[in-house]
Coordinates of C-alpha atoms in Angstrom, one line a residue:
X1 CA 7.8 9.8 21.4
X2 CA 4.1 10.0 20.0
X3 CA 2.9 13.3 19.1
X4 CA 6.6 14.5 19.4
X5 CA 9.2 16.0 17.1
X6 CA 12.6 17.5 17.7
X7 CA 11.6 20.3 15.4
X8 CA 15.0 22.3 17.0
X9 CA 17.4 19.5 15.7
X10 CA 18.6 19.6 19.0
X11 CA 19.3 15.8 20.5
X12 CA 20.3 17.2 24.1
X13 CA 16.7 18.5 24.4
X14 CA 15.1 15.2 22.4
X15 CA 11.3 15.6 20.8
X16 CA 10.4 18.8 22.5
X17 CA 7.6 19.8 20.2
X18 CA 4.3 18.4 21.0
X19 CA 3.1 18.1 16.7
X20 CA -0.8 17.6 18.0
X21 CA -1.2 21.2 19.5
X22 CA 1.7 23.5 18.1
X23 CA 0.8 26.8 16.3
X24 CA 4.4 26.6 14.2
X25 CA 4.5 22.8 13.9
X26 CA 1.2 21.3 13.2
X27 CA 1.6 17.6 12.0
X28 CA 5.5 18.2 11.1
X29 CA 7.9 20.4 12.1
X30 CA 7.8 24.1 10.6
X31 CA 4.0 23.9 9.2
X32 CA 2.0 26.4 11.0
X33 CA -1.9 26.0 9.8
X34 CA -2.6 28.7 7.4
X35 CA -4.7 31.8 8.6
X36 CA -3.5 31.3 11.8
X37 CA -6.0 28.5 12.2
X38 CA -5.5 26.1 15.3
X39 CA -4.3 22.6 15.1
X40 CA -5.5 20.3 17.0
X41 CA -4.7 16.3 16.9
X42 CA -2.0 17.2 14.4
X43 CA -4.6 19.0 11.8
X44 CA -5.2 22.5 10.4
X45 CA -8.8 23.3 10.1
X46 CA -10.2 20.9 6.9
X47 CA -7.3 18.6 7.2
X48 CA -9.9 16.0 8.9
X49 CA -11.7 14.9 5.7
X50 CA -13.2 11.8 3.3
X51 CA -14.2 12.0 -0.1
X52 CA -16.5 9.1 -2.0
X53 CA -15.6 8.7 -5.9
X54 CA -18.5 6.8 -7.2
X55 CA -21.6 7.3 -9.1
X56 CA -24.9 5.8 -9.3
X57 CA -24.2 2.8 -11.5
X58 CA -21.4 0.2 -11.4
X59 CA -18.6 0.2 -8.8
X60 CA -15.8 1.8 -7.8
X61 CA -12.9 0.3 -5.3
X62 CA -10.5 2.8 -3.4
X63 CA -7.2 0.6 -4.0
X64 CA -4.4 3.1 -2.3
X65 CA -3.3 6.3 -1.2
X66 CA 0.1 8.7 -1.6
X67 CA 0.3 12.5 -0.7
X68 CA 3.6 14.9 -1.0
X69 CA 4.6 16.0 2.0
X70 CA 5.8 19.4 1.3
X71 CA 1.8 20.5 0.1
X72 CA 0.0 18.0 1.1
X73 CA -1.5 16.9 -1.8
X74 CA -3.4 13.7 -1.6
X75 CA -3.6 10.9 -4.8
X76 CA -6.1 7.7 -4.4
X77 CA -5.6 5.3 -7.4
X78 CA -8.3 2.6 -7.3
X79 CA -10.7 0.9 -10.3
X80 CA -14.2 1.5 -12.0
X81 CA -16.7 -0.3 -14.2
X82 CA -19.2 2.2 -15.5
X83 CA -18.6 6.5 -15.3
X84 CA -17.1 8.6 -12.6
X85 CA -17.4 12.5 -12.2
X86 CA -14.7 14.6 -10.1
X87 CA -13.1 17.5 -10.3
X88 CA -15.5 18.9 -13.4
X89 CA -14.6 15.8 -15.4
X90 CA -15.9 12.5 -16.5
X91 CA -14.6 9.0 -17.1
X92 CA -16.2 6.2 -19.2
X93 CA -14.9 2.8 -19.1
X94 CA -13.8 1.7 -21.9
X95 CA -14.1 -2.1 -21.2
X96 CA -15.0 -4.3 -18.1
X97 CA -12.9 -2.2 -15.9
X98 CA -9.9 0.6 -15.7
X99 CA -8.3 2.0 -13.4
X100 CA -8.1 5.7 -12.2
X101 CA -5.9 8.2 -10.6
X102 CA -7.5 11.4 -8.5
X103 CA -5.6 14.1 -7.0
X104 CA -7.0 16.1 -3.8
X105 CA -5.2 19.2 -2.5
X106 CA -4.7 19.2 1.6
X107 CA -7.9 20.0 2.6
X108 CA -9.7 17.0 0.3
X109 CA -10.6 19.4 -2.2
X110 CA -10.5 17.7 -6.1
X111 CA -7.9 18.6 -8.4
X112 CA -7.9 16.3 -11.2
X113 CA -8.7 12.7 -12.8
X114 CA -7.1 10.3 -15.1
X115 CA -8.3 7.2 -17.2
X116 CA -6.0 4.2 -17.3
X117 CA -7.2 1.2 -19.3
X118 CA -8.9 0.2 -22.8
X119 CA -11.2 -2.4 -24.2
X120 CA -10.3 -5.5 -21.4
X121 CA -10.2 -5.2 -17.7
X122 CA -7.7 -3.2 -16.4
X123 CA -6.9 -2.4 -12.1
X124 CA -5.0 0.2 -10.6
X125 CA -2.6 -1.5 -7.9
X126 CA -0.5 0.7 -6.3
X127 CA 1.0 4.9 -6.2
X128 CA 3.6 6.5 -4.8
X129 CA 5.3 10.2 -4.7
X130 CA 8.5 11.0 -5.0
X131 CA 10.5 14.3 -3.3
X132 CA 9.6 16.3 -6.1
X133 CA 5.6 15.5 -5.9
X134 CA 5.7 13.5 -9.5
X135 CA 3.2 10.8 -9.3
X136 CA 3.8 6.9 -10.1
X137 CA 0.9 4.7 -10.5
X138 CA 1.5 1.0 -11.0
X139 CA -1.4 -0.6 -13.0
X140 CA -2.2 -4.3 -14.7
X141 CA -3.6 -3.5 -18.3
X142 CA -4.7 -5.9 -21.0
X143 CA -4.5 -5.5 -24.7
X144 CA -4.1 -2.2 -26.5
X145 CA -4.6 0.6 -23.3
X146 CA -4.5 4.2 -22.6
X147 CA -1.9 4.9 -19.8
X148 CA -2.4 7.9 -19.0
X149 CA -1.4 10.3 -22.0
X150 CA -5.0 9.8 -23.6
X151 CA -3.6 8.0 -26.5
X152 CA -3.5 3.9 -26.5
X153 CA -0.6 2.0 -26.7
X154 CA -0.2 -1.2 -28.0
X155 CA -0.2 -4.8 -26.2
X156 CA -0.9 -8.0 -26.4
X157 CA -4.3 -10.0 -25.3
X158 CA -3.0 -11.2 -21.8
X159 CA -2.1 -8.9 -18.9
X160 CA 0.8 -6.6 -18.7
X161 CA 2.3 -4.9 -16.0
X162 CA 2.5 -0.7 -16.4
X163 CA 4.0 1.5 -15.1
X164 CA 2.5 5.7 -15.8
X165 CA 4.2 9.0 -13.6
X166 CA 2.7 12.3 -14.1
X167 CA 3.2 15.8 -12.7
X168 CA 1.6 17.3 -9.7
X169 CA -0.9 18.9 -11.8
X170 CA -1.8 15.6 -13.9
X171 CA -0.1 15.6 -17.2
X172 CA 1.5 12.0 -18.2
X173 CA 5.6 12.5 -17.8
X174 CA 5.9 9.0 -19.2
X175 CA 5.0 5.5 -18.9
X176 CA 6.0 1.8 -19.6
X177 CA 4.7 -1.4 -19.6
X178 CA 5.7 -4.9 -20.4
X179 CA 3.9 -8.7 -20.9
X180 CA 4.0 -11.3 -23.6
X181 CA 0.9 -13.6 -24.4
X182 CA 0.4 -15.0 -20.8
X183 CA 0.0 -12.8 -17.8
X184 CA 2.1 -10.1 -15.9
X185 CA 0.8 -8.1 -13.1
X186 CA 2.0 -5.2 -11.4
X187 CA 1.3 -4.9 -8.0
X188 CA 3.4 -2.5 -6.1
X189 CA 5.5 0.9 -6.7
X190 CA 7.8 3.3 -4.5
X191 CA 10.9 5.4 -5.0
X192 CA 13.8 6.3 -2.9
X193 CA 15.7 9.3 -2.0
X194 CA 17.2 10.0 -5.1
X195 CA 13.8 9.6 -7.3
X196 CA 14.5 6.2 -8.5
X197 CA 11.2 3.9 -9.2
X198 CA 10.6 0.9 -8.1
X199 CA 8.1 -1.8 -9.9
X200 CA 6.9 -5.4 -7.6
X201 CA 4.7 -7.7 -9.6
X202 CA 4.8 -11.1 -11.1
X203 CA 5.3 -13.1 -14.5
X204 CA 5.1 -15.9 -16.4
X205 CA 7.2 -17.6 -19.3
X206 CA 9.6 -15.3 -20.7
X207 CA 9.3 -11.2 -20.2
X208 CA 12.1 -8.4 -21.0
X209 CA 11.2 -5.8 -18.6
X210 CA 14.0 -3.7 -20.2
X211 CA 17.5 -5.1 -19.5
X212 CA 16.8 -8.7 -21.5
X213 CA 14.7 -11.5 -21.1
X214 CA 13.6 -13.1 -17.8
X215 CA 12.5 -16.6 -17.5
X216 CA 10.1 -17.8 -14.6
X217 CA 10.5 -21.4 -14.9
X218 CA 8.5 -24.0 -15.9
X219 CA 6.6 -24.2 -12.8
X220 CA 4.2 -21.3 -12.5
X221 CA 5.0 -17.3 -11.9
X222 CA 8.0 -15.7 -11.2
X223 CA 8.2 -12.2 -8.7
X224 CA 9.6 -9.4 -10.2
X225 CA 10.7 -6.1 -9.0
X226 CA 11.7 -3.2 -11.8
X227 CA 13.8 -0.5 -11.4
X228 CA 13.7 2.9 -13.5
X229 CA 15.4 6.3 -12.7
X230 CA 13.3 9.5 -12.5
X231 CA 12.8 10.1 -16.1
X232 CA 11.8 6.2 -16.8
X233 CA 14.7 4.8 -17.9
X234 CA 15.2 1.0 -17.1
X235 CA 18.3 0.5 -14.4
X236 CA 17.5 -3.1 -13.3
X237 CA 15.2 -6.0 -12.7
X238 CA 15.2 -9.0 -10.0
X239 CA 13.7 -12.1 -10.3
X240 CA 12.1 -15.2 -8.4
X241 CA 11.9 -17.9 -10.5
X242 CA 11.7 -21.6 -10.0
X243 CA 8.3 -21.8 -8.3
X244 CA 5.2 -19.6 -7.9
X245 CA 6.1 -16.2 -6.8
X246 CA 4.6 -12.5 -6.4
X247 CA 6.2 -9.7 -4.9
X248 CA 3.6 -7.1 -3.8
X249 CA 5.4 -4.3 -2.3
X250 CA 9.0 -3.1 -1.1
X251 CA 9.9 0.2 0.9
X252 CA 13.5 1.5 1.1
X253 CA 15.2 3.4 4.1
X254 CA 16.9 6.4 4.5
X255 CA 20.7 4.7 3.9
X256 CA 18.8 3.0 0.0
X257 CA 18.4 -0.3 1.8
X258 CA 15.5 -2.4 0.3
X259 CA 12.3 -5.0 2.1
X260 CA 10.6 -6.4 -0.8
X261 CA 7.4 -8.3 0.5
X262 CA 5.7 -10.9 -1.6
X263 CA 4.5 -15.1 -1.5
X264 CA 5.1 -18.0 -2.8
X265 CA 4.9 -21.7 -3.1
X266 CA 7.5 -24.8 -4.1
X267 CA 10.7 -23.9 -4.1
X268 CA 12.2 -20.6 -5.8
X269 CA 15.5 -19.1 -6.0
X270 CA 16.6 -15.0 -5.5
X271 CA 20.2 -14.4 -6.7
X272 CA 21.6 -17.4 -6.2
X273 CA 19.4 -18.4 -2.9
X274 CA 17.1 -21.1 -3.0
X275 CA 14.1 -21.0 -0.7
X276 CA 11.4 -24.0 0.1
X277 CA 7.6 -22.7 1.1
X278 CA 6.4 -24.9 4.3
X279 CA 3.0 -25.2 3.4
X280 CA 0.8 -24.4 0.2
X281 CA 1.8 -20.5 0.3
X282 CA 4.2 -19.4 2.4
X283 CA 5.4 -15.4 3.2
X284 CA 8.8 -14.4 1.2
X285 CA 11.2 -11.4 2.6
X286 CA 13.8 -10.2 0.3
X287 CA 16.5 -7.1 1.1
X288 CA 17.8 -5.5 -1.7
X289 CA 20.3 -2.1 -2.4
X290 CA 19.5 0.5 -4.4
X291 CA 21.1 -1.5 -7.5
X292 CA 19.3 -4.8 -7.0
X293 CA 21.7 -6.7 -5.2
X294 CA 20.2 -9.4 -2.7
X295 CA 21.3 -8.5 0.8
X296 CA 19.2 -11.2 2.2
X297 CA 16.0 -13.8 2.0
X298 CA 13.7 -15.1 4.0
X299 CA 10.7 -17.5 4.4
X300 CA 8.1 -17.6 6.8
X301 CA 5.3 -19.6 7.1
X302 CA 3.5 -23.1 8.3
X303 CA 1.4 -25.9 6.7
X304 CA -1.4 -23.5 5.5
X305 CA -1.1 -20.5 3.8
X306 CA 0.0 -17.2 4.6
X307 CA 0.1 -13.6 2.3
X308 CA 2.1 -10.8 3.2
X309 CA 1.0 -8.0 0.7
X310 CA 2.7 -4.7 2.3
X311 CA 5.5 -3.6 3.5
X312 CA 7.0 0.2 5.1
X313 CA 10.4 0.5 5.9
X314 CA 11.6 3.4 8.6
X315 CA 14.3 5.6 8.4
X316 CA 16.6 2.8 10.1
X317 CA 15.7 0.0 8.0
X318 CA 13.5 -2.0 10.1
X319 CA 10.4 -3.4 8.2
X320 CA 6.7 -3.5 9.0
X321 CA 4.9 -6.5 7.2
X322 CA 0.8 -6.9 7.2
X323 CA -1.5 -9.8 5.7
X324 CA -3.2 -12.8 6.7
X325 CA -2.3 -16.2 7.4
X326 CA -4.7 -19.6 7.7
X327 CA -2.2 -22.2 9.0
X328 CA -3.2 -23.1 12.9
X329 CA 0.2 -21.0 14.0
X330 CA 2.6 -19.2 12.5
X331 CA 6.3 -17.9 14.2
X332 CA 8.4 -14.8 13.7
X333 CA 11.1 -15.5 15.9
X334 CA 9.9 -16.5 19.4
X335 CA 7.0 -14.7 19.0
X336 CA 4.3 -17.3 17.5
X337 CA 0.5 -16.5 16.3
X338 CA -2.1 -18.9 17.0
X339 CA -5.0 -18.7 14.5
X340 CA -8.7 -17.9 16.2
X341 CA -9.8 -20.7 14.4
X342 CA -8.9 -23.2 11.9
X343 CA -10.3 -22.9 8.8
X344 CA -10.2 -19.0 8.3
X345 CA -7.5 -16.1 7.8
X346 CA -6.9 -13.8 10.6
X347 CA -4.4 -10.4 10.2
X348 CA -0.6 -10.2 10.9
X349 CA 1.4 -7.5 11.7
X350 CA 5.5 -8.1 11.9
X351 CA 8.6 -6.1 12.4
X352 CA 11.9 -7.4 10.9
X353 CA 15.1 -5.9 11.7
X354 CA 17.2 -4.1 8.7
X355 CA 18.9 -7.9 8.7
X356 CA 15.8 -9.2 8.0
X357 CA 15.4 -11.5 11.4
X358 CA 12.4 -10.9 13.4
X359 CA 11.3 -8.2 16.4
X360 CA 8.2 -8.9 16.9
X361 CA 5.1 -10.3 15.6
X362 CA 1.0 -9.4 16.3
X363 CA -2.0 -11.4 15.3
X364 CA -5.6 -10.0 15.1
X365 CA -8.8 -11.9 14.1
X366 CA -12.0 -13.6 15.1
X367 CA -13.8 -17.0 14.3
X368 CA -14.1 -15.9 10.9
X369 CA -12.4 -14.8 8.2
X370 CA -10.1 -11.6 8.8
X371 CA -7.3 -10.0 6.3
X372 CA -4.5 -6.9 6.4
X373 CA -4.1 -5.4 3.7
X374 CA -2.0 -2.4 3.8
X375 CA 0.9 -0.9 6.4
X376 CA 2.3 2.8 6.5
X377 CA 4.8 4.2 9.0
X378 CA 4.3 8.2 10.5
X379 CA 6.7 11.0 11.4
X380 CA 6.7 9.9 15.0
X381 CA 7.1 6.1 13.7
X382 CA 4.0 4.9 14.8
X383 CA 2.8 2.2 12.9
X384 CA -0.7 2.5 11.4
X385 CA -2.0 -1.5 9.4
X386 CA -5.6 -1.3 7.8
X387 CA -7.2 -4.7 6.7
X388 CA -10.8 -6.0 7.0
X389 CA -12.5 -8.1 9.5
X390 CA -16.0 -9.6 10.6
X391 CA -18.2 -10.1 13.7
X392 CA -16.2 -8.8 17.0
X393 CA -12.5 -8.8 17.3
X394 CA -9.7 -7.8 20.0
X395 CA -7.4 -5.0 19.2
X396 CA -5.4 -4.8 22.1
X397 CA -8.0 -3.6 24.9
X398 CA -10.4 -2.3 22.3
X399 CA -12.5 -4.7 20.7
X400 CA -14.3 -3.6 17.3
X401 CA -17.5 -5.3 16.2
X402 CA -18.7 -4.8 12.5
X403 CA -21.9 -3.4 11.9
X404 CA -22.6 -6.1 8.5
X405 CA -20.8 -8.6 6.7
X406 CA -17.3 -6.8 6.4
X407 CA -15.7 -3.6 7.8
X408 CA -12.8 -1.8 7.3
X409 CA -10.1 -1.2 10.4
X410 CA -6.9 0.6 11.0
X411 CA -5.1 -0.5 13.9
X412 CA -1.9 2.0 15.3
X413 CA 1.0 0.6 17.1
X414 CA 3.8 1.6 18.4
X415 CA 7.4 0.6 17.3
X416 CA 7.4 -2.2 20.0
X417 CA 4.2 -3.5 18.5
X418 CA 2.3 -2.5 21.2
X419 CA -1.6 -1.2 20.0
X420 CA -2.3 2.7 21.1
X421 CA -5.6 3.2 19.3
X422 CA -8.6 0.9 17.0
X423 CA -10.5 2.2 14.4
X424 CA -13.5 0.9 12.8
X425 CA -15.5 1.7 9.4
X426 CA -18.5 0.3 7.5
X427 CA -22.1 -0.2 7.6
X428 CA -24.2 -2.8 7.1
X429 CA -22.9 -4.2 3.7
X430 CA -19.2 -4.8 2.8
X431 CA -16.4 -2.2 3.7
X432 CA -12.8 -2.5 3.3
X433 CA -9.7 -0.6 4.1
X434 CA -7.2 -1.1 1.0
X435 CA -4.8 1.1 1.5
X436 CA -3.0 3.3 4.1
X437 CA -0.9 5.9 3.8
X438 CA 0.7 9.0 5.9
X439 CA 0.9 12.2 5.7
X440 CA 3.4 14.1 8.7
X441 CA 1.5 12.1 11.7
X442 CA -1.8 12.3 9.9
X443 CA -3.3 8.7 8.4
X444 CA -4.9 7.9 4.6
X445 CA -7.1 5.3 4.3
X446 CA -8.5 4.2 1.7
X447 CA -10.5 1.4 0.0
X448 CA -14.7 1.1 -1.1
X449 CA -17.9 1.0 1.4
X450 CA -21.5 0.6 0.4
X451 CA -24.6 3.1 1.8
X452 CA -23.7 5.2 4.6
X453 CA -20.3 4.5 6.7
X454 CA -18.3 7.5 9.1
X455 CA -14.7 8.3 8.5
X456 CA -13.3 10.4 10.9
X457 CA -16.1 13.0 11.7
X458 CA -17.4 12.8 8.2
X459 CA -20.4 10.7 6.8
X460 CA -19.8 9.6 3.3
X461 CA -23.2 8.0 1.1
X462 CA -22.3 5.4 -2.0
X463 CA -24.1 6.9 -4.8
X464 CA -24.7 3.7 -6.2
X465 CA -23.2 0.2 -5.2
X466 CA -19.5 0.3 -3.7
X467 CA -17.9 3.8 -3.9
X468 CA -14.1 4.2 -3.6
X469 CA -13.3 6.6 -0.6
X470 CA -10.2 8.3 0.6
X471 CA -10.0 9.6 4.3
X472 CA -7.2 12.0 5.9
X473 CA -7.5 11.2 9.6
X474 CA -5.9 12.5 12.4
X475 CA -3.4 10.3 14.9

């Protein structure tokens, strides 16, 4: 139930600690809030925070969000084009733009930053944590680039998908990348129980990612996902050649089962399964094991175009897709979306089963255009999709309106897809939520705003341009 936990592992007595109000289990089970401080809505005193990372030139762009659960530590990866100051130190760019990783303790307090990139344009695209709080941040890097370690490493003048982990307190364990003289991306990274990484991105022509070289077909870009154990070390790598491809993310249950998440057009093949897009771009569901067999494939889409981006995957193996789609309707099963209008994007949320068939499907949007971007499960499995929209939309009974061009939401939802609470942030310029994230039944956003824009009960100011911001929120 929401708000619940069975803290006393007791089944005959189901959830019977309420998480929101409980001195000994604030948020999770067994965390009482330090000091003897009360918890309310599932947060110790300071847990209800946001932090801007900007400065007064250039901009800076909050791309996602991690934290380990057993401190609470909180890690925002995200890109910059001119300096940034935190935590007493400060990052030049090197070139057009690199990417950065900050760390925040539980209460939002900075603990460290790091400088990914060199003399091109470089992005941060995605972090995770594993069980032992070692951080993995998934980047796209051109040419000759620092990865971390504050020494370059060589590449070649296209981009390359890379791969950096470091410890809790910010020193570069090891890192990997791979490319060839056309362009590889990176776009997504998780790990499972047992600390194992896992890389989604795309490529073109011919790249050995580690086990040999892979070839994306003569058509256009491949998807890729990676595998490395804990200590780096290639294990695998799947492919989706034959047409044009991306994975962006994949999450992994509690049993190792695998939802990769990605797009594509034409026609491409997974292990052995060929699959045909419907329209120009269509969405592309893959399960995978721990080892990177296929379990299963699947297309869905219409005659426009259609982008799922994230994915979370719960304890039982049912997925949670988000992204957009611009063809008049789209169907998950027998539940079809009908698009608000017919020229622009409006925001999907699905739920596949662990065989990868459909549960349910929501749609969200205006008469413009509207996008989800990110997707994050919570202890009590409520269902938290952040995205951006414009001009006044329904979620559920709650209708948000934006206060300018583009604002940030997070939407919660329940495991039957039904919508238990709205949220809303920006001001007058462009705001986006990039990434979500959870920590116990609390929520991280993150993503960029411009001027002055609320998150939670705290005001964040740009100091110049778009600022990157991270937010802990509570349920």
């Amino acid at each position: 139930m929401d708000g619940l936990g069975d803290c006393d592992m007791n089944a005959a007595n189901g959830c019977e600690t309420n998480l929101r109000t409980s001195a000994t289990s604030c948020g999770v089970c067994g965390r009482a809030c330090p000091g003897g401080g009360v918890c309310t809505n599932g947060a110790c005193p300071g847990e209800d925070w946001a932090r801007a990372v900007g400065s007064a030139i250039g901009d800076e762009f909050g791309v996602a969000a991690a934290a380990t659960a057993a401190t609470g530590d909180v890690y925002l990866v995200g890109d910059y084009d001119a300096s940034l100051t935190l935590a007493g130190m400060n990052l030049t760019v090197s070139g057009i733009s690199d990417a950065f990783v900050a760390a925040f303790d539980a209460v939002g307090t900075p603990r460290w930053i790091r400088r990914i990139g060199g003399a091109s344009e470089d992005h941060g695209q995605g972090i995770a944590v594993d069980r032992m709080g070692n951080v993995y941040v998934v980047t796209t890097v051109t040419g000759s680039a620092d990865l971390g370690g504050g020494a370059p490493v060589a590449g070649g003048t296209s981009g390359a998908l890379a791969v950096s982990s470091f410890t809790p307190a910010g020193t570069l364990r090891w890192s990997r990348r791979a490319g060839n003289s056309i362009d590889t991306d990176g776009l997504g990274v998780t790990t499972d129980a047992a600390g194992n990484v896992y890389v989604t991105g795309r490529f073109t022509g011919s790249v050995d990612f580690g086990g040999g070289a892979l070839d994306a077909g003569t058509v256009g870009t491949a998807g890729v996902i990676v595998s490395y154990d804990n200590a780096g070390t290639f294990r695998w790598a799947l492919h989706a050649p034959g047409g044009r491809a991306s994975f962006w993310d994949v999450g992994f249950d509690a049993s190792g089962n695998g939802v990769i998440a990605g797009t594509f057009s034409g026609s491409v093949t997974v292990s052995g399964m060929a699959l045909s897009a419907a329209g120009s771009y269509d969405i592309l569901t893959v399960g995978v094991t721990t080892t990177g067999t296929r379990r299963w494939a699947r297309a869905w889409g219409s005659t426009g175009d259609e982008y799922a981006f994230r994915v979370a995957v719960d304890t039982t193996g049912e997925a949670y897709l988000s992204g957009r789609f611009l063809s008049p309707s789209i169907a998950f099963g027998t539940d079809t979306l009908t698009n608000a209008a017919s020229t622009t994007s409006d925001v999907f949320v699905a739920s596949l089963t662990s065989m990868g068939d459909a549960r349910w499907a929501r749609r969200f949007g205006g008469t413009t255009d509207d996008g989800g971007t990110s997707i994050a499960i919570d202890t009590t499995h409520v269902v938290h999709a952040g995205g951006w929209f414009r001009g006044t939309v329904p979620f559920g009974s709650t209708s948000l309106t934006s206060a300018g061009l583009t604002d940030g939401f997070l939407v919660s939802l329940g495991a039957d897809g039904t919508v238990r609470r709205a949220r809303r942030f920006g001001a007058a310029s462009n705001d986006e939520v990039i990434g979500v994230a959870t920590l116990g039944p609390s929520i991280l956003v993150a993503g960029d705003f411009n001027a002055t824009a609320t998150f939670g009960s705290t005001p964040l100011t740009s100091a110049g341009g778009a600022d990157a911001f991270i937010a802990r929120l509570p349920p």
